[in-house]
Coordinates of C-alpha atoms and ligand atoms in Angstrom, one line a residue:
X1 CA 43.8 -25.8 106.7
X2 CA 43.1 -24.4 110.2
X3 CA 40.2 -22.0 109.9
X4 CA 40.3 -19.1 112.4
X5 CA 37.1 -19.0 114.5
X6 CA 34.8 -16.1 114.6
X7 CA 32.9 -14.3 117.3
X8 CA 29.6 -16.1 117.9
X9 CA 26.9 -15.2 115.3
X10 CA 29.3 -13.0 113.3
X11 CA 29.2 -12.9 109.5
X12 CA 32.4 -13.7 107.8
X13 CA 33.2 -11.1 105.1
X14 CA 36.1 -11.6 102.7
X15 CA 37.7 -8.5 101.2
X16 CA 39.5 -8.6 97.9
X17 CA 41.3 -5.3 97.2
X18 CA 42.9 -4.7 93.8
X19 CA 43.4 -2.3 90.9
X20 CA 41.4 -4.8 88.7
X21 CA 42.8 -3.2 85.5
X22 CA 41.4 -5.6 84.3
X23 CA 39.9 -8.1 86.8
X24 CA 41.0 -11.7 85.7
X25 CA 40.4 -15.3 86.6
X26 CA 43.4 -15.3 89.0
X27 CA 41.5 -12.8 91.2
X28 CA 38.2 -14.8 90.9
X29 CA 39.7 -18.2 91.6
X30 CA 41.6 -16.8 94.7
X31 CA 38.4 -15.3 96.1
X32 CA 36.3 -18.4 95.4
X33 CA 38.8 -20.8 96.9
X34 CA 39.3 -18.7 100.1
X35 CA 35.5 -18.3 100.4
X36 CA 35.1 -22.0 100.5
X37 CA 38.1 -22.8 102.7
X38 CA 37.3 -20.1 105.3
X39 CA 33.5 -20.5 105.2
X40 CA 33.0 -16.9 104.2
X41 CA 29.4 -15.6 103.8
X42 CA 30.5 -13.1 101.2
X43 CA 33.5 -11.7 99.4
X44 CA 33.5 -8.0 98.6
X45 CA 35.8 -6.8 95.8
X46 CA 37.1 -3.3 96.3
X47 CA 38.6 -1.6 93.3
X48 CA 41.2 1.0 94.3
X49 CA 41.0 4.7 93.8
X50 CA 44.2 6.2 92.4
X51 CA 46.7 3.5 93.6
X52 CA 49.7 5.0 95.2
X53 CA 52.1 2.1 94.3
X54 CA 51.2 2.7 90.7
X55 CA 51.3 6.5 91.0
X56 CA 53.3 7.2 87.8
X57 CA 51.8 4.5 85.7
X58 CA 48.6 5.2 83.9
X59 CA 45.6 3.4 85.4
X60 CA 42.3 3.1 83.6
X61 CA 39.4 5.2 84.8
X62 CA 38.0 4.0 88.1
X63 CA 34.5 3.7 86.6
X64 CA 35.8 1.3 83.9
X65 CA 37.6 -0.8 86.6
X66 CA 34.5 -0.8 88.8
X67 CA 32.2 -1.9 85.9
X68 CA 34.6 -4.7 84.8
X69 CA 34.6 -5.9 88.4
X70 CA 30.8 -5.8 88.5
X71 CA 30.5 -7.7 85.2
X72 CA 33.0 -10.3 86.4
X73 CA 31.3 -11.0 89.8
X74 CA 27.6 -10.4 88.9
X75 CA 26.7 -14.0 88.5
X76 CA 28.1 -15.2 91.9
X77 CA 25.6 -14.6 94.7
X78 CA 28.5 -14.6 97.2
X79 CA 30.4 -11.9 95.4
X80 CA 29.8 -8.2 95.6
X81 CA 31.6 -5.0 94.7
X82 CA 32.2 -1.9 96.9
X83 CA 32.8 1.7 95.7
X84 CA 34.3 2.9 99.0
X85 CA 37.8 3.3 97.7
X86 CA 36.7 4.9 94.5
X87 CA 34.3 7.3 96.2
X88 CA 36.7 8.3 98.9
X89 CA 38.9 9.9 96.3
X90 CA 42.7 10.2 96.4
X91 CA 45.1 7.4 96.8
X92 CA 43.9 4.2 98.4
X93 CA 45.4 2.9 101.6
X94 CA 44.2 -0.5 102.8
X95 CA 44.0 0.8 106.3
X96 CA 41.2 3.2 105.1
X97 CA 39.5 0.4 103.2
X98 CA 39.4 -1.8 106.3
X99 CA 38.4 1.0 108.7
X100 CA 35.5 1.9 106.5
X101 CA 34.4 -1.7 106.0
X102 CA 34.6 -2.3 109.7
X103 CA 32.3 0.7 110.4
X104 CA 29.8 -0.4 107.7
X105 CA 29.8 -4.1 108.8
X106 CA 29.7 -4.1 112.6
X107 CA 28.2 -7.6 112.4
X108 CA 31.1 -9.1 110.5
X109 CA 34.6 -10.3 110.9
X110 CA 36.8 -9.3 108.0
X111 CA 39.2 -11.5 106.1
X112 CA 41.5 -9.6 103.8
X113 CA 42.6 -11.7 100.8
X114 CA 45.9 -11.0 99.2
X115 CA 48.3 -12.6 96.7
X116 CA 51.8 -13.6 97.7
X117 CA 53.3 -10.6 95.9
X118 CA 51.2 -8.1 97.8
X119 CA 51.5 -9.9 101.1
X120 CA 55.3 -9.5 101.0
X121 CA 54.8 -5.7 100.7
X122 CA 52.4 -5.4 103.6
X123 CA 55.0 -4.1 106.1
X124 CA 55.5 -1.1 103.8
X125 CA 51.8 -0.2 103.9
X126 CA 50.5 2.7 105.9
X127 CA 49.7 1.8 109.6
X128 CA 50.8 -1.8 109.1
X129 CA 50.4 -2.8 112.7
X130 CA 46.8 -1.6 112.9
X131 CA 45.9 -3.6 109.7
X132 CA 46.1 -6.8 111.6
X133 CA 43.7 -5.6 114.3
X134 CA 41.0 -4.9 111.7
X135 CA 41.1 -8.1 109.7
X136 CA 42.5 -11.5 109.5
X137 CA 44.9 -11.7 106.5
X138 CA 44.9 -14.6 104.1
X139 CA 47.8 -14.8 101.7
X140 CA 47.3 -17.0 98.6
X141 CA 49.9 -18.6 96.3
X142 CA 50.6 -16.8 93.1
X143 CA 52.9 -18.2 90.3
X144 CA 56.3 -16.6 90.3
X145 CA 56.1 -15.3 93.9
X146 CA 57.1 -16.9 97.3
X147 CA 54.3 -17.1 99.8
X148 CA 55.7 -16.4 103.3
X149 CA 54.6 -14.8 106.5
X150 CA 58.1 -13.8 107.6
X151 CA 58.0 -10.7 109.7
X152 CA 54.2 -10.7 109.9
X153 CA 52.3 -11.0 113.2
X154 CA 51.9 -14.6 114.4
X155 CA 48.2 -15.6 114.2
X156 CA 47.4 -12.6 112.0
X157 CA 47.9 -14.3 108.7
X158 CA 46.9 -17.6 107.1
X159 CA 48.7 -18.9 104.0
X160 CA 46.7 -21.0 101.5
X161 CA 47.4 -22.7 98.3
X162 CA 45.0 -21.9 95.5
X163 CA 44.9 -23.3 91.9
X164 CA 47.8 -21.7 90.1
X165 CA 46.8 -19.3 87.4
X166 CA 49.8 -17.4 85.8
X167 CA 47.6 -14.5 84.9
X168 CA 48.3 -10.8 85.7
X169 CA 46.5 -7.6 84.7
X170 CA 49.8 -6.3 83.4
X171 CA 50.0 -9.2 81.0
X172 CA 46.4 -8.9 79.9
X173 CA 46.9 -5.2 79.1
X174 CA 50.1 -6.0 77.1
X175 CA 48.2 -8.7 75.2
X176 CA 45.4 -6.4 74.3
X177 CA 47.9 -3.7 73.2
X178 CA 49.6 -6.3 70.9
X179 CA 46.3 -7.6 69.5
X180 CA 46.7 -10.9 71.3
X181 CA 43.5 -12.6 72.8
X182 CA 42.6 -12.4 76.4
X183 CA 39.7 -14.8 76.0
X184 CA 39.6 -17.3 79.0
X185 CA 42.1 -15.2 80.9
X186 CA 39.3 -12.8 81.9
X187 CA 35.6 -13.4 81.9
X188 CA 33.8 -13.2 78.6
X189 CA 31.9 -10.0 79.6
X190 CA 35.2 -8.4 80.5
X191 CA 36.7 -9.2 77.1
X192 CA 33.7 -7.5 75.5
X193 CA 33.8 -4.5 77.8
X194 CA 37.6 -4.0 77.0
X195 CA 36.7 -4.1 73.3
X196 CA 33.7 -1.8 73.7
X197 CA 35.6 0.8 75.6
X198 CA 38.8 0.4 73.6
X199 CA 40.9 -0.1 76.7
X200 CA 44.6 -0.8 76.7
X201 CA 45.0 0.0 73.0
X202 CA 48.0 2.2 73.9
Ligands
LIG1 P1 48.9 -5.7 87.9 O1 49.7 -6.6 87.0 O2 48.4 -4.5 87.3 O3 49.6 -5.4 89.2 P2 47.5 -7.9 89.1 O4 47.3 -9.0 88.2 O5 48.7 -8.0 90.1 O6 47.6 -6.5 88.3 P3 46.0 -6.6 91.2 O7 44.8 -5.8 90.9 O8 47.3 -5.8 91.3 O9 46.2 -7.6 89.9 O10 45.9 -7.6 92.4 C1 44.9 -7.6 93.3 C2 45.1 -8.8 94.3 O11 45.0 -10.0 93.6 C3 46.6 -8.8 94.9 O12 46.5 -9.2 96.2 C4 47.3 -9.8 94.0 O13 48.4 -10.4 94.7 C5 46.2 -10.8 93.8 N1 46.4 -11.6 92.5 C6 46.4 -11.1 91.3 N2 46.6 -12.0 90.4 C7 46.7 -13.2 91.0 C8 46.8 -14.6 90.6 N3 47.0 -14.9 89.3 N4 46.8 -15.5 91.6 C9 46.7 -15.2 92.9 N5 46.5 -13.9 93.3 C10 46.5 -12.9 92.4
LIG2 MG1 49.4 -6.4 91.1

Protein backbone atom coordinates (compact mmCIF):
# COMPACT_ATOMS: atom_id res chain seq x y z
CA UNK A 1 0.00 0.00 0.00
CA UNK A 2 1.45 3.33 -1.06
CA UNK A 3 0.81 5.88 1.64
CA UNK A 4 0.46 9.49 0.46
CA UNK A 5 2.94 11.74 2.20
CA UNK A 6 1.90 14.70 4.26
CA UNK A 7 3.20 18.19 4.65
CA UNK A 8 6.02 18.26 7.19
CA UNK A 9 4.79 18.23 10.79
CA UNK A 10 1.13 17.93 9.76
CA UNK A 11 -1.31 15.83 11.70
CA UNK A 12 -3.09 13.17 9.73
CA UNK A 13 -6.82 13.28 10.39
CA UNK A 14 -9.16 10.60 9.06
CA UNK A 15 -12.79 11.54 8.44
CA UNK A 16 -15.53 8.91 8.46
CA UNK A 17 -18.85 10.39 7.40
CA UNK A 18 -22.05 8.41 7.65
CA UNK A 19 -25.65 8.28 8.71
CA UNK A 20 -24.71 5.78 11.42
CA UNK A 21 -28.31 4.63 11.84
CA UNK A 22 -26.98 2.58 13.59
CA UNK A 23 -23.15 2.54 13.56
CA UNK A 24 -21.92 -1.06 13.11
CA UNK A 25 -18.70 -3.05 13.05
CA UNK A 26 -18.27 -2.52 9.28
CA UNK A 27 -17.76 1.20 9.94
CA UNK A 28 -15.42 0.58 12.87
CA UNK A 29 -13.24 -1.99 11.12
CA UNK A 30 -12.92 0.25 8.04
CA UNK A 31 -11.82 3.21 10.19
CA UNK A 32 -9.41 1.14 12.27
CA UNK A 33 -7.81 -0.50 9.25
CA UNK A 34 -7.36 2.78 7.36
CA UNK A 35 -5.96 4.46 10.48
CA UNK A 36 -3.26 1.80 10.70
CA UNK A 37 -2.46 1.64 6.97
CA UNK A 38 -2.28 5.41 6.53
CA UNK A 39 -0.63 6.23 9.85
CA UNK A 40 -3.51 8.48 10.89
CA UNK A 41 -3.28 10.31 14.20
CA UNK A 42 -7.05 10.34 14.67
CA UNK A 43 -10.27 9.37 12.93
CA UNK A 44 -13.25 11.65 13.46
CA UNK A 45 -16.68 10.13 12.86
CA UNK A 46 -19.15 12.68 11.52
CA UNK A 47 -22.84 11.71 11.71
CA UNK A 48 -24.91 13.46 9.05
CA UNK A 49 -27.67 15.96 9.58
CA UNK A 50 -30.74 15.17 7.48
CA UNK A 51 -29.09 13.20 4.65
CA UNK A 52 -30.24 14.33 1.24
CA UNK A 53 -29.79 10.92 -0.43
CA UNK A 54 -32.19 9.48 2.12
CA UNK A 55 -34.59 12.44 1.98
CA UNK A 56 -37.82 10.48 1.80
CA UNK A 57 -36.81 7.62 4.07
CA UNK A 58 -37.19 8.12 7.80
CA UNK A 59 -33.86 8.56 9.54
CA UNK A 60 -33.55 8.28 13.33
CA UNK A 61 -33.13 11.52 15.30
CA UNK A 62 -29.67 13.02 14.96
CA UNK A 63 -29.12 12.90 18.73
CA UNK A 64 -29.70 9.13 18.79
CA UNK A 65 -27.31 8.58 15.88
CA UNK A 66 -24.76 10.88 17.50
CA UNK A 67 -24.96 9.09 20.86
CA UNK A 68 -24.67 5.62 19.30
CA UNK A 69 -21.55 6.85 17.47
CA UNK A 70 -20.10 8.15 20.74
CA UNK A 71 -20.89 4.88 22.54
CA UNK A 72 -19.28 2.83 19.75
CA UNK A 73 -16.07 4.87 19.56
CA UNK A 74 -15.59 5.96 23.20
CA UNK A 75 -13.08 3.27 24.15
CA UNK A 76 -10.69 3.96 21.24
CA UNK A 77 -8.30 6.85 22.02
CA UNK A 78 -7.77 7.43 18.27
CA UNK A 79 -11.49 7.83 17.54
CA UNK A 80 -13.60 10.92 18.11
CA UNK A 81 -17.04 12.17 17.03
CA UNK A 82 -17.90 15.56 15.56
CA UNK A 83 -21.29 17.30 15.71
CA UNK A 84 -20.52 19.72 12.86
CA UNK A 85 -22.96 18.22 10.35
CA UNK A 86 -25.70 17.80 12.95
CA UNK A 87 -25.29 21.32 14.32
CA UNK A 88 -25.10 22.99 10.88
CA UNK A 89 -28.70 21.93 10.28
CA UNK A 90 -30.29 21.08 6.96
CA UNK A 91 -29.06 18.43 4.56
CA UNK A 92 -25.42 17.36 4.80
CA UNK A 93 -23.10 17.86 1.87
CA UNK A 94 -19.64 16.38 2.23
CA UNK A 95 -18.16 19.55 0.74
CA UNK A 96 -19.42 21.48 3.80
CA UNK A 97 -18.11 18.81 6.17
CA UNK A 98 -14.65 19.02 4.64
CA UNK A 99 -14.59 22.83 4.42
CA UNK A 100 -15.53 23.09 8.10
CA UNK A 101 -13.05 20.42 9.21
CA UNK A 102 -10.30 22.14 7.21
CA UNK A 103 -11.03 25.44 8.93
CA UNK A 104 -11.07 23.79 12.36
CA UNK A 105 -7.91 21.73 11.77
CA UNK A 106 -5.44 23.98 10.00
CA UNK A 107 -2.59 21.79 11.32
CA UNK A 108 -3.97 18.65 9.66
CA UNK A 109 -4.18 16.86 6.33
CA UNK A 110 -7.59 15.24 5.85
CA UNK A 111 -8.23 11.67 4.69
CA UNK A 112 -11.88 11.01 3.85
CA UNK A 113 -12.78 7.33 4.28
CA UNK A 114 -15.61 5.93 2.20
CA UNK A 115 -17.00 2.51 1.30
CA UNK A 116 -17.06 1.25 -2.28
CA UNK A 117 -20.77 2.03 -2.65
CA UNK A 118 -20.41 5.66 -1.62
CA UNK A 119 -17.18 6.13 -3.61
CA UNK A 120 -18.97 5.18 -6.83
CA UNK A 121 -21.48 8.00 -6.16
CA UNK A 122 -18.92 10.73 -5.49
CA UNK A 123 -19.15 12.40 -8.88
CA UNK A 124 -22.84 13.07 -8.15
CA UNK A 125 -21.98 14.91 -4.91
CA UNK A 126 -22.10 18.69 -4.69
CA UNK A 127 -18.85 20.42 -5.80
CA UNK A 128 -17.24 17.09 -6.66
CA UNK A 129 -14.04 18.65 -8.10
CA UNK A 130 -13.37 20.74 -5.01
CA UNK A 131 -13.74 17.70 -2.72
CA UNK A 132 -10.43 16.33 -3.90
CA UNK A 133 -8.59 19.55 -3.10
CA UNK A 134 -9.77 19.41 0.52
CA UNK A 135 -8.98 15.79 1.35
CA UNK A 136 -7.31 12.67 0.09
CA UNK A 137 -10.03 10.06 -0.50
CA UNK A 138 -9.66 6.47 0.66
CA UNK A 139 -12.10 3.98 -0.82
CA UNK A 140 -12.47 0.72 1.10
CA UNK A 141 -13.85 -2.62 -0.03
CA UNK A 142 -17.40 -3.49 0.92
CA UNK A 143 -19.05 -6.86 0.24
CA UNK A 144 -21.47 -6.67 -2.70
CA UNK A 145 -19.89 -3.55 -4.24
CA UNK A 146 -17.09 -3.08 -6.77
CA UNK A 147 -14.28 -0.84 -5.61
CA UNK A 148 -13.10 1.32 -8.50
CA UNK A 149 -11.64 4.78 -8.99
CA UNK A 150 -12.91 5.02 -12.58
CA UNK A 151 -13.56 8.65 -13.45
CA UNK A 152 -12.04 9.95 -10.22
CA UNK A 153 -8.99 12.25 -10.25
CA UNK A 154 -5.68 10.44 -10.51
CA UNK A 155 -3.74 10.63 -7.25
CA UNK A 156 -6.78 11.89 -5.36
CA UNK A 157 -8.00 8.47 -4.29
CA UNK A 158 -6.44 5.38 -2.72
CA UNK A 159 -8.21 2.03 -2.79
CA UNK A 160 -7.69 -0.36 0.11
CA UNK A 161 -8.93 -3.80 1.02
CA UNK A 162 -10.34 -4.06 4.54
CA UNK A 163 -11.62 -7.21 6.31
CA UNK A 164 -14.97 -8.01 4.69
CA UNK A 165 -17.95 -7.50 6.97
CA UNK A 166 -21.29 -7.97 5.20
CA UNK A 167 -23.08 -5.65 7.60
CA UNK A 168 -25.27 -2.68 6.71
CA UNK A 169 -27.32 -0.33 8.86
CA UNK A 170 -30.31 -1.13 6.66
CA UNK A 171 -29.99 -4.81 7.56
CA UNK A 172 -29.49 -4.02 11.26
CA UNK A 173 -32.70 -1.93 11.27
CA UNK A 174 -34.62 -4.71 9.50
CA UNK A 175 -33.32 -7.27 11.98
CA UNK A 176 -34.43 -5.23 14.97
CA UNK A 177 -37.85 -4.65 13.35
CA UNK A 178 -38.24 -8.44 12.93
CA UNK A 179 -37.01 -9.20 16.43
CA UNK A 180 -33.76 -10.76 15.16
CA UNK A 181 -30.54 -10.16 17.13
CA UNK A 182 -27.95 -7.54 16.21
CA UNK A 183 -25.48 -8.73 18.85
CA UNK A 184 -21.94 -8.80 17.39
CA UNK A 185 -23.03 -6.83 14.30
CA UNK A 186 -22.96 -3.61 16.35
CA UNK A 187 -21.07 -2.90 19.60
CA UNK A 188 -22.75 -4.18 22.79
CA UNK A 189 -23.47 -0.66 24.03
CA UNK A 190 -25.25 0.12 20.75
CA UNK A 191 -27.44 -3.01 21.09
CA UNK A 192 -28.44 -1.78 24.52
CA UNK A 193 -29.01 1.81 23.37
CA UNK A 194 -31.27 0.62 20.50
CA UNK A 195 -33.26 -1.38 23.04
CA UNK A 196 -33.40 1.42 25.60
CA UNK A 197 -34.65 3.95 23.04
CA UNK A 198 -36.86 1.40 21.23
CA UNK A 199 -35.31 2.33 17.87
CA UNK A 200 -36.27 0.57 14.62
CA UNK A 201 -39.36 -1.09 16.07
CA UNK A 202 -41.42 0.14 13.09
P1 LIG B 1 -27.46 2.28 5.22
O1 LIG B 1 -27.76 0.84 4.93
O2 LIG B 1 -28.48 2.96 6.09
O3 LIG B 1 -27.09 3.08 3.99
P2 LIG B 1 -24.68 1.79 5.79
O4 LIG B 1 -24.42 0.48 6.43
O5 LIG B 1 -24.44 1.89 4.31
O6 LIG B 1 -26.15 2.26 6.16
P3 LIG B 1 -23.70 4.44 6.15
O7 LIG B 1 -23.87 5.24 7.40
O8 LIG B 1 -24.57 4.73 4.98
O9 LIG B 1 -23.86 2.87 6.57
O10 LIG B 1 -22.19 4.42 5.68
C1 LIG B 1 -21.19 5.30 6.09
C2 LIG B 1 -19.90 4.94 5.35
O11 LIG B 1 -19.44 3.64 5.76
C3 LIG B 1 -20.07 4.84 3.82
O12 LIG B 1 -18.88 5.33 3.21
C4 LIG B 1 -20.20 3.34 3.59
O13 LIG B 1 -19.79 2.97 2.28
C5 LIG B 1 -19.25 2.79 4.64
N1 LIG B 1 -19.61 1.42 5.06
C6 LIG B 1 -20.77 1.05 5.63
N2 LIG B 1 -20.79 -0.27 5.90
C7 LIG B 1 -19.60 -0.76 5.49
C8 LIG B 1 -19.02 -2.08 5.49
N3 LIG B 1 -19.69 -3.14 5.95
N4 LIG B 1 -17.77 -2.21 4.99
C9 LIG B 1 -17.11 -1.14 4.50
N5 LIG B 1 -17.60 0.12 4.47
C10 LIG B 1 -18.83 0.32 4.96
MG1 LIG C 1 -25.14 3.52 3.21
